[in-house]
Amino acid sequence: TDAARVSGAVKVYGSGDTAVRALDGVDVGFPAGRFTAIMGPSGSGKSTLMHCAAGLDTLTSGAAFIGDTELGALDDRRLTLLRRDRIGFVFQAFNLVPTLTVAENITLPMDLAGTRGDREWTEALIDVVGLRDRLHHRPAELSGGQQQRVAVARAFAGQPDVVFADEPTGNLDSRAGEEVLGLLGRAVRGMGRTVVMVTHDPVAAAHADEVVFLADGRLMDRMESPTADRVL
Ligand code: ADP
Ligand code: ADP
């Protein structure tokens, strides 16, 4: 089954002569329990596809689903709740709250939802991302790689159906990037989670199980990653 999918997805920005067709009829599913990378040249529609699949932006036509839930059928309040409760996000720019500690940033989604979350799961995540000795630090006291590891822990904290990562290694040096990619891989292959990652970097995409290729807003190809790092 697909944790997320889009069907007949069309996204047009603007109108008239200046309209840009960022997605031009895309059908793609992101299977549960898999790590899928979305690749393609700059401007091919990767971010647009991710944002529409994750309910951060709306399609011009076609449909986006998280599980069986069609996003276009939800009002704003329900869409906000769905993003909060069923989706995790990792962005290029980390997007941590600077005034909160590492521990508070990680539990923020649960605190916002008014739930305590699964304490064992949170503790396991803290160990997996290797931040046990940084829990009371604030983001500015951490390296970029450490900040992104906090963002990864936060994304998985509420046990969402799917985590979307938009160029998660874009601001990291290659070593820190490898660590973050390794964590995403472990979350999928070791902890049974689902990840969809946008990247233009073939080295990053090689960590995924499967790669879908976009060009000019269309799905060009879909393949098993020949080099997926399947070591937990
Ligand atoms: P990618 O992530 O592959 O670089 P994007 O999804 O960001 O591609 O962009 C796809 C196309 O849509 C590009 O031509 C881009 O210029 C255009 N585009 C993206 N966002 C907007 C926007 N908010 N307004 C107008 N055009 C946009
Ligand atoms: P950029 O394209 O400049 O890198 P981001 O990837 O940080 O921007 O954010 C893309 C979009 O996602 C923005 O519209 C932003 O408001 C939204 N966004 C960022 N963080 C979250 C979040 N945690 N939950 C929901 N939406 C978010």
Short mmCIF file of N, CA, C and O in Angstrom, two decimals, residues 96-179:
data_model
loop_
_atom_site.label_atom_id
_atom_site.label_comp_id
_atom_site.label_asym_id
_atom_site.label_seq_id
_atom_site.Cartn_x
_atom_site.Cartn_y
_atom_site.Cartn_z
N LEU A 96 14.43 24.54 13.19
CA LEU A 96 14.23 24.30 14.62
C LEU A 96 13.80 25.60 15.29
O LEU A 96 14.04 26.69 14.75
N VAL A 97 13.17 25.48 16.45
CA VAL A 97 12.78 26.68 17.21
C VAL A 97 13.97 27.08 18.08
O VAL A 97 14.39 26.32 18.96
N PRO A 98 14.56 28.28 17.82
CA PRO A 98 15.84 28.62 18.45
C PRO A 98 15.77 28.78 19.96
O PRO A 98 16.77 28.56 20.64
N THR A 99 14.59 29.12 20.48
CA THR A 99 14.49 29.37 21.92
C THR A 99 14.24 28.09 22.72
O THR A 99 14.28 28.10 23.94
N LEU A 100 13.97 26.99 22.03
CA LEU A 100 13.70 25.72 22.71
C LEU A 100 14.95 24.85 22.74
O LEU A 100 15.79 24.93 21.84
N THR A 101 15.05 24.00 23.75
CA THR A 101 16.15 23.05 23.82
C THR A 101 15.95 21.94 22.79
O THR A 101 14.87 21.80 22.19
N VAL A 102 17.00 21.12 22.63
CA VAL A 102 16.90 19.96 21.74
C VAL A 102 15.73 19.07 22.15
O VAL A 102 14.91 18.69 21.31
N ALA A 103 15.63 18.77 23.45
CA ALA A 103 14.55 17.90 23.91
C ALA A 103 13.18 18.51 23.59
O ALA A 103 12.27 17.82 23.14
N GLU A 104 13.05 19.82 23.82
CA GLU A 104 11.77 20.49 23.57
C GLU A 104 11.45 20.54 22.08
O GLU A 104 10.28 20.41 21.68
N ASN A 105 12.48 20.74 21.26
CA ASN A 105 12.25 20.72 19.81
C ASN A 105 11.75 19.35 19.36
O ASN A 105 10.86 19.27 18.51
N ILE A 106 12.35 18.29 19.92
CA ILE A 106 11.98 16.94 19.48
C ILE A 106 10.53 16.63 19.87
O ILE A 106 9.79 16.02 19.09
N THR A 107 10.11 17.06 21.05
CA THR A 107 8.75 16.72 21.49
C THR A 107 7.73 17.77 21.07
O THR A 107 6.53 17.61 21.36
N LEU A 108 8.18 18.81 20.34
CA LEU A 108 7.27 19.89 19.96
C LEU A 108 6.00 19.42 19.24
O LEU A 108 4.90 19.87 19.58
N PRO A 109 6.11 18.51 18.26
CA PRO A 109 4.88 18.09 17.57
C PRO A 109 3.86 17.48 18.54
O PRO A 109 2.66 17.74 18.43
N MET A 110 4.36 16.68 19.50
CA MET A 110 3.44 16.09 20.48
C MET A 110 2.88 17.15 21.41
O MET A 110 1.71 17.12 21.77
N ASP A 111 3.73 18.11 21.81
CA ASP A 111 3.27 19.17 22.71
C ASP A 111 2.18 19.99 22.02
O ASP A 111 1.18 20.35 22.64
N LEU A 112 2.38 20.28 20.73
CA LEU A 112 1.38 21.04 19.99
C LEU A 112 0.08 20.25 19.88
O LEU A 112 -1.01 20.80 19.91
N ALA A 113 0.22 18.94 19.74
CA ALA A 113 -0.96 18.09 19.60
C ALA A 113 -1.62 17.81 20.94
O ALA A 113 -2.71 17.25 21.00
N GLY A 114 -0.94 18.19 22.04
CA GLY A 114 -1.50 17.94 23.36
C GLY A 114 -1.47 16.49 23.75
O GLY A 114 -2.24 16.04 24.59
N THR A 115 -0.54 15.73 23.14
CA THR A 115 -0.39 14.32 23.52
C THR A 115 1.00 14.13 24.10
O THR A 115 1.89 14.95 23.88
N ARG A 116 1.20 13.07 24.84
CA ARG A 116 2.52 12.86 25.43
C ARG A 116 3.39 12.02 24.51
O ARG A 116 4.60 11.90 24.74
N GLY A 117 2.79 11.46 23.48
CA GLY A 117 3.58 10.63 22.60
C GLY A 117 3.96 9.33 23.27
O GLY A 117 3.53 9.05 24.39
N ASP A 118 4.74 8.54 22.59
CA ASP A 118 5.19 7.27 23.11
C ASP A 118 6.60 7.48 23.66
O ASP A 118 7.55 7.70 22.93
N ARG A 119 6.70 7.44 24.99
CA ARG A 119 7.97 7.80 25.62
C ARG A 119 9.11 6.87 25.20
O ARG A 119 10.23 7.32 24.94
N GLU A 120 8.83 5.59 25.11
CA GLU A 120 9.88 4.64 24.71
C GLU A 120 10.38 4.95 23.31
O GLU A 120 11.58 4.86 23.02
N TRP A 121 9.43 5.30 22.44
CA TRP A 121 9.79 5.63 21.06
C TRP A 121 10.68 6.88 21.03
O TRP A 121 11.70 6.91 20.35
N THR A 122 10.29 7.90 21.79
CA THR A 122 11.07 9.13 21.83
C THR A 122 12.48 8.86 22.36
O THR A 122 13.47 9.35 21.82
N GLU A 123 12.56 8.06 23.42
CA GLU A 123 13.87 7.74 23.99
C GLU A 123 14.73 6.98 22.97
O GLU A 123 15.92 7.25 22.83
N ALA A 124 14.11 6.05 22.26
CA ALA A 124 14.86 5.29 21.26
C ALA A 124 15.36 6.22 20.16
O ALA A 124 16.51 6.09 19.70
N LEU A 125 14.52 7.17 19.76
CA LEU A 125 14.91 8.11 18.71
C LEU A 125 16.12 8.95 19.13
O LEU A 125 17.04 9.18 18.35
N ILE A 126 16.08 9.41 20.37
CA ILE A 126 17.18 10.24 20.88
C ILE A 126 18.49 9.46 20.81
O ILE A 126 19.53 9.99 20.42
N ASP A 127 18.43 8.16 21.13
CA ASP A 127 19.64 7.34 21.03
C ASP A 127 20.06 7.12 19.59
O ASP A 127 21.24 7.21 19.25
N VAL A 128 19.09 6.86 18.72
CA VAL A 128 19.42 6.60 17.32
C VAL A 128 20.11 7.82 16.70
O VAL A 128 21.08 7.68 15.96
N VAL A 129 19.61 9.01 16.99
CA VAL A 129 20.21 10.20 16.38
C VAL A 129 21.44 10.69 17.16
O VAL A 129 22.10 11.64 16.74
N GLY A 130 21.75 10.02 18.29
CA GLY A 130 22.99 10.30 19.00
C GLY A 130 23.04 11.65 19.69
O GLY A 130 24.08 12.32 19.70
N LEU A 131 21.91 12.06 20.28
CA LEU A 131 21.84 13.41 20.86
C LEU A 131 21.62 13.40 22.36
O LEU A 131 21.31 14.43 22.96
N ARG A 132 21.81 12.23 22.97
CA ARG A 132 21.52 12.10 24.40
C ARG A 132 22.28 13.16 25.22
O ARG A 132 21.74 13.73 26.16
N ASP A 133 23.53 13.46 24.83
CA ASP A 133 24.33 14.43 25.62
C ASP A 133 24.11 15.88 25.16
O ASP A 133 24.83 16.78 25.58
N ARG A 134 23.13 16.11 24.29
CA ARG A 134 22.87 17.48 23.82
C ARG A 134 21.43 17.93 24.12
O ARG A 134 21.01 18.97 23.66
N LEU A 135 20.72 17.14 24.93
CA LEU A 135 19.28 17.37 25.09
C LEU A 135 18.93 18.74 25.63
O LEU A 135 17.86 19.27 25.34
N HIS A 136 19.83 19.33 26.43
CA HIS A 136 19.51 20.63 27.05
C HIS A 136 20.18 21.79 26.34
O HIS A 136 20.13 22.92 26.81
N HIS A 137 20.84 21.51 25.21
CA HIS A 137 21.43 22.58 24.40
C HIS A 137 20.35 23.22 23.53
O HIS A 137 19.30 22.63 23.26
N ARG A 138 20.66 24.44 23.07
CA ARG A 138 19.78 25.09 22.10
C ARG A 138 20.39 24.97 20.70
O ARG A 138 21.60 24.76 20.57
N PRO A 139 19.56 25.08 19.67
CA PRO A 139 20.05 24.83 18.30
C PRO A 139 21.33 25.59 17.96
O PRO A 139 22.22 25.04 17.32
N ALA A 140 21.44 26.86 18.40
CA ALA A 140 22.62 27.66 18.03
C ALA A 140 23.91 27.07 18.60
O ALA A 140 25.00 27.41 18.13
N GLU A 141 23.79 26.21 19.60
CA GLU A 141 24.98 25.60 20.20
C GLU A 141 25.38 24.30 19.50
O GLU A 141 26.30 23.62 19.95
N LEU A 142 24.67 23.95 18.43
CA LEU A 142 24.93 22.70 17.73
C LEU A 142 25.48 22.97 16.34
O LEU A 142 25.23 24.02 15.75
N SER A 143 26.21 22.00 15.80
CA SER A 143 26.64 22.07 14.40
C SER A 143 25.43 21.88 13.48
O SER A 143 24.36 21.42 13.92
N GLY A 144 25.59 22.21 12.21
CA GLY A 144 24.51 22.00 11.25
C GLY A 144 24.06 20.55 11.21
O GLY A 144 22.87 20.25 11.17
N GLY A 145 25.02 19.64 11.23
CA GLY A 145 24.67 18.22 11.18
C GLY A 145 23.88 17.79 12.40
O GLY A 145 22.91 17.03 12.29
N GLN A 146 24.30 18.30 13.57
CA GLN A 146 23.55 17.97 14.79
C GLN A 146 22.14 18.57 14.73
O GLN A 146 21.17 17.92 15.14
N GLN A 147 22.04 19.80 14.23
CA GLN A 147 20.70 20.42 14.13
C GLN A 147 19.79 19.61 13.22
O GLN A 147 18.61 19.41 13.52
N GLN A 148 20.35 19.11 12.12
CA GLN A 148 19.50 18.34 11.22
C GLN A 148 19.13 16.99 11.85
O GLN A 148 18.05 16.47 11.61
N ARG A 149 20.02 16.44 12.69
CA ARG A 149 19.66 15.20 13.39
C ARG A 149 18.51 15.45 14.36
O ARG A 149 17.63 14.59 14.54
N VAL A 150 18.50 16.63 15.01
CA VAL A 150 17.36 17.00 15.86
C VAL A 150 16.09 17.07 15.01
O VAL A 150 15.03 16.55 15.39
N ALA A 151 16.21 17.71 13.83
CA ALA A 151 15.04 17.84 12.96
C ALA A 151 14.52 16.46 12.52
O ALA A 151 13.31 16.25 12.42
N VAL A 152 15.44 15.53 12.30
CA VAL A 152 15.03 14.17 11.92
C VAL A 152 14.30 13.51 13.09
O VAL A 152 13.23 12.91 12.92
N ALA A 153 14.84 13.65 14.29
CA ALA A 153 14.17 13.06 15.47
C ALA A 153 12.78 13.68 15.63
O ALA A 153 11.80 12.97 15.90
N ARG A 154 12.68 15.00 15.47
CA ARG A 154 11.38 15.67 15.59
C ARG A 154 10.39 15.14 14.55
O ARG A 154 9.22 14.91 14.85
N ALA A 155 10.88 14.93 13.34
CA ALA A 155 10.00 14.50 12.26
C ALA A 155 9.36 13.13 12.57
O ALA A 155 8.22 12.89 12.20
N PHE A 156 10.13 12.26 13.23
CA PHE A 156 9.63 10.90 13.50
C PHE A 156 8.97 10.78 14.87
O PHE A 156 8.39 9.74 15.19
N ALA A 157 9.05 11.83 15.70
CA ALA A 157 8.65 11.71 17.11
C ALA A 157 7.21 11.26 17.28
O ALA A 157 6.91 10.42 18.12
N GLY A 158 6.32 11.81 16.47
CA GLY A 158 4.90 11.47 16.61
C GLY A 158 4.50 10.23 15.85
O GLY A 158 3.31 9.96 15.69
N GLN A 159 5.48 9.44 15.40
CA GLN A 159 5.22 8.22 14.62
C GLN A 159 4.28 8.48 13.45
O GLN A 159 3.23 7.83 13.31
N PRO A 160 4.64 9.46 12.60
CA PRO A 160 3.76 9.80 11.47
C PRO A 160 3.73 8.68 10.42
O PRO A 160 4.62 7.83 10.39
N ASP A 161 2.70 8.73 9.58
CA ASP A 161 2.58 7.74 8.50
C ASP A 161 3.72 7.89 7.50
O ASP A 161 4.16 6.91 6.89
N VAL A 162 4.17 9.13 7.29
CA VAL A 162 5.21 9.37 6.29
C VAL A 162 5.99 10.63 6.68
O VAL A 162 5.42 11.58 7.21
N VAL A 163 7.30 10.58 6.45
CA VAL A 163 8.16 11.75 6.64
C VAL A 163 8.63 12.24 5.28
O VAL A 163 9.17 11.46 4.49
N PHE A 164 8.39 13.51 5.00
CA PHE A 164 8.85 14.15 3.77
C PHE A 164 10.09 14.97 4.07
O PHE A 164 10.08 15.79 5.01
N ALA A 165 11.15 14.77 3.30
CA ALA A 165 12.41 15.49 3.51
C ALA A 165 12.77 16.22 2.23
O ALA A 165 12.89 15.60 1.17
N ASP A 166 12.90 17.55 2.33
CA ASP A 166 13.17 18.38 1.15
C ASP A 166 14.63 18.80 1.15
O ASP A 166 15.02 19.66 1.94
N GLU A 167 15.47 18.18 0.32
CA GLU A 167 16.91 18.46 0.26
C GLU A 167 17.51 18.48 1.67
O GLU A 167 18.17 19.45 2.06
N PRO A 168 17.34 17.39 2.44
CA PRO A 168 17.75 17.44 3.85
C PRO A 168 19.26 17.60 4.05
O PRO A 168 19.69 17.97 5.13
N THR A 169 20.04 17.32 3.01
CA THR A 169 21.50 17.43 3.14
C THR A 169 22.03 18.67 2.43
O THR A 169 23.24 18.87 2.36
N GLY A 170 21.13 19.52 1.94
CA GLY A 170 21.54 20.67 1.13
C GLY A 170 22.46 21.65 1.82
O GLY A 170 23.26 22.31 1.17
N ASN A 171 22.33 21.76 3.16
CA ASN A 171 23.16 22.72 3.90
C ASN A 171 24.26 22.04 4.69
O ASN A 171 24.86 22.67 5.57
N LEU A 172 24.53 20.77 4.39
CA LEU A 172 25.49 20.02 5.21
C LEU A 172 26.72 19.64 4.40
O LEU A 172 26.64 19.44 3.19
N ASP A 173 27.86 19.50 5.10
CA ASP A 173 29.03 18.95 4.41
C ASP A 173 28.79 17.45 4.19
O ASP A 173 27.83 16.88 4.72
N SER A 174 29.64 16.81 3.39
CA SER A 174 29.30 15.46 2.95
C SER A 174 29.25 14.48 4.11
O SER A 174 28.41 13.58 4.14
N ARG A 175 30.10 14.68 5.12
CA ARG A 175 30.10 13.74 6.23
C ARG A 175 28.82 13.86 7.05
O ARG A 175 28.17 12.85 7.39
N ALA A 176 28.43 15.10 7.39
CA ALA A 176 27.18 15.31 8.14
C ALA A 176 25.99 14.84 7.31
O ALA A 176 25.03 14.26 7.84
N GLY A 177 26.06 15.07 6.01
CA GLY A 177 25.00 14.62 5.12
C GLY A 177 24.85 13.11 5.14
O GLY A 177 23.73 12.59 5.22
N GLU A 178 25.98 12.40 5.10
CA GLU A 178 25.94 10.94 5.14
C GLU A 178 25.28 10.46 6.44
O GLU A 178 24.52 9.49 6.45
N GLU A 179 25.57 11.14 7.55
CA GLU A 179 24.98 10.75 8.83
C GLU A 179 23.46 10.90 8.79
O GLU A 179 22.73 10.02 9.26
#
